[in-house]
């Protein structure tokens, strides 16, 4: 790490790319400002200028204009690829806790090899719920929200501070809480959230199904 003009700059391996995933509904990009801000912060952290996003609405294929679309943007100093695909959420009926103490995904890298290797530990379960130092963090592709007595809580420990997580906190729909392996039983249900998923989409499972499959 080097310091330049009062900022610490992390050197990047030559082929390191970053990823931004943006939800497009009925032809309109959702929460676009938050994604642009994350790109800017990522670029500042690693010492390059964030590229300007093209007009996604104009690039969107006509056949996808009335659908919920996942737009994946790979970038570094320039936009490398822009991909659009109609979005169908993965069905989640069960999660399994898996430890990953050394995993660092504080920035949204396009290289997801570590996460994919981790997810192979899920066995017959649908997805892993990552644990670090006894604390609940994220799944391999989402933040998580837990329901307890009609209120919603997200772990104050996380791998990536997602744009949806930030918005729900800002709007006081969810609160941060210390959620650990030891107190997980106090919660009723877990929901997966990300740019494509809201709490009301209902993608998640009862906490009891996690407790029944602890392998850490």
XYZ file of C-alpha atoms in Angstrom, residues 13-193:
181
model
C -2.828 -6.783 -9.707
C -2.789 -6.126 -13.443
C -5.897 -8.139 -14.278
C -8.087 -7.111 -11.310
C -11.560 -6.012 -12.423
C -14.559 -4.779 -10.497
C -18.244 -5.529 -10.866
C -21.357 -3.438 -10.447
C -24.776 -5.083 -10.506
C -27.713 -2.792 -11.174
C -31.406 -3.627 -11.164
C -33.465 -2.330 -14.066
C -37.257 -2.371 -13.686
C -39.575 -1.526 -16.557
C -36.719 0.068 -18.434
C -35.451 2.255 -15.578
C -32.244 1.751 -13.564
C -32.944 1.482 -9.819
C -30.878 3.305 -7.172
C -28.378 4.317 -9.842
C -26.758 7.089 -7.787
C -25.685 4.599 -5.105
C -24.000 2.393 -7.688
C -22.167 5.318 -9.242
C -20.993 6.372 -5.785
C -19.705 2.881 -5.023
C -17.768 2.849 -8.286
C -16.257 6.214 -7.382
C -15.228 5.044 -3.908
C -13.736 1.851 -5.321
C -11.740 3.800 -7.890
C -10.490 6.255 -5.266
C -9.419 3.408 -3.022
C -7.360 1.755 -5.746
C -5.986 4.868 -7.415
C -7.793 5.188 -10.719
C -10.570 7.368 -12.127
C -13.998 5.757 -12.199
C -15.361 5.403 -15.731
C -18.593 7.128 -16.685
C -21.549 4.798 -17.020
C -23.274 4.713 -20.395
C -27.033 5.288 -20.532
C -28.229 1.839 -19.533
C -31.814 2.520 -20.561
C -30.673 3.148 -24.148
C -28.522 0.009 -24.211
C -31.270 -2.205 -22.794
C -32.609 -4.617 -25.447
C -36.199 -3.949 -26.455
C -37.237 -7.473 -25.429
C -36.242 -6.739 -21.811
C -37.863 -3.343 -21.365
C -40.883 -4.596 -19.438
C -38.991 -7.073 -17.270
C -36.885 -7.058 -14.135
C -33.338 -7.106 -15.477
C -29.952 -7.757 -13.938
C -27.358 -5.457 -15.479
C -23.767 -6.560 -14.801
C -20.998 -4.065 -15.482
C -17.347 -5.075 -15.386
C -14.972 -2.151 -15.140
C -11.702 -0.687 -14.084
C -10.365 2.470 -15.753
C -12.896 1.823 -18.515
C -16.144 -0.082 -18.860
C -15.128 -3.529 -20.089
C -18.517 -5.231 -20.479
C -22.202 -4.466 -19.961
C -24.536 -7.451 -19.821
C -28.321 -7.619 -19.435
C -30.310 -10.681 -18.422
C -33.907 -11.150 -17.313
C -33.790 -11.830 -13.580
C -35.332 -14.823 -11.863
C -34.425 -15.101 -8.168
C -32.816 -18.280 -6.933
C -35.101 -20.225 -4.616
C -33.647 -20.447 -1.100
C -35.107 -23.051 1.231
C -32.033 -23.693 3.377
C -28.705 -22.149 4.359
C -25.675 -23.621 6.065
C -23.141 -21.764 8.209
C -19.580 -21.892 6.906
C -16.491 -20.244 8.406
C -14.268 -18.082 6.205
C -12.021 -16.082 8.513
C -9.601 -14.917 5.814
C -12.145 -13.940 3.187
C -12.094 -10.241 2.223
C -14.807 -9.002 -0.132
C -15.089 -5.396 1.038
C -14.976 -4.309 -2.607
C -17.061 -5.858 -5.371
C -14.453 -7.700 -7.407
C -15.506 -9.427 -10.614
C -13.336 -12.401 -9.638
C -15.602 -14.513 -7.422
C -13.437 -17.641 -7.280
C -13.072 -17.539 -3.485
C -16.822 -17.191 -3.050
C -17.549 -19.978 -5.516
C -15.120 -22.310 -3.738
C -16.780 -21.441 -0.446
C -20.242 -22.126 -1.804
C -19.207 -25.659 -2.784
C -19.299 -26.411 0.942
C -23.081 -26.013 0.986
C -23.674 -29.715 0.369
C -27.401 -30.297 -0.132
C -28.272 -26.806 1.087
C -29.105 -23.978 -1.307
C -26.499 -21.447 -0.167
C -23.893 -20.758 2.516
C -24.151 -18.128 5.237
C -20.624 -16.947 5.963
C -19.300 -16.694 9.518
C -16.237 -14.725 10.625
C -15.036 -14.793 14.238
C -18.366 -16.234 15.330
C -20.313 -13.404 13.653
C -22.848 -13.761 10.864
C -21.906 -11.829 7.710
C -23.366 -12.429 4.211
C -24.157 -15.163 1.738
C -21.955 -15.449 -1.343
C -24.208 -13.067 -3.293
C -26.240 -11.054 -0.803
C -26.490 -9.295 2.500
C -28.959 -10.770 4.964
C -31.822 -9.453 7.097
C -33.277 -11.307 10.070
C -36.842 -10.972 11.364
C -37.528 -10.917 15.101
C -40.900 -10.013 16.634
C -41.957 -8.133 13.521
C -38.729 -6.088 13.273
C -35.881 -6.491 10.816
C -32.186 -6.588 11.656
C -29.007 -6.901 9.594
C -25.637 -7.980 11.003
C -23.306 -5.111 11.839
C -20.631 -7.466 10.515
C -20.721 -7.902 6.751
C -18.437 -8.675 3.836
C -19.811 -6.051 1.464
C -21.903 -3.057 2.485
C -24.409 -3.448 -0.315
C -26.418 -0.635 -1.874
C -29.754 -2.197 -0.833
C -28.491 -2.701 2.726
C -27.450 0.948 2.908
C -30.804 2.157 1.583
C -32.852 0.053 3.991
C -30.761 1.298 6.911
C -31.078 4.889 5.733
C -34.859 4.523 5.501
C -34.986 2.846 8.972
C -36.643 -0.251 7.533
C -33.894 -2.375 9.084
C -31.524 -1.876 12.013
C -27.982 -3.086 12.606
C -27.471 -5.674 15.333
C -24.827 -8.034 16.645
C -25.920 -11.347 15.116
C -23.750 -14.309 15.980
C -23.794 -18.067 15.836
C -24.665 -18.019 19.559
C -27.709 -15.748 19.335
C -28.971 -16.849 15.926
C -31.717 -18.866 17.629
C -33.341 -15.623 18.812
C -34.433 -14.790 15.251
C -37.273 -16.282 13.246
C -36.518 -15.884 9.552
C -33.690 -14.734 7.300
C -34.104 -12.835 4.023
C -31.495 -12.335 1.313
C -31.183 -8.776 0.000
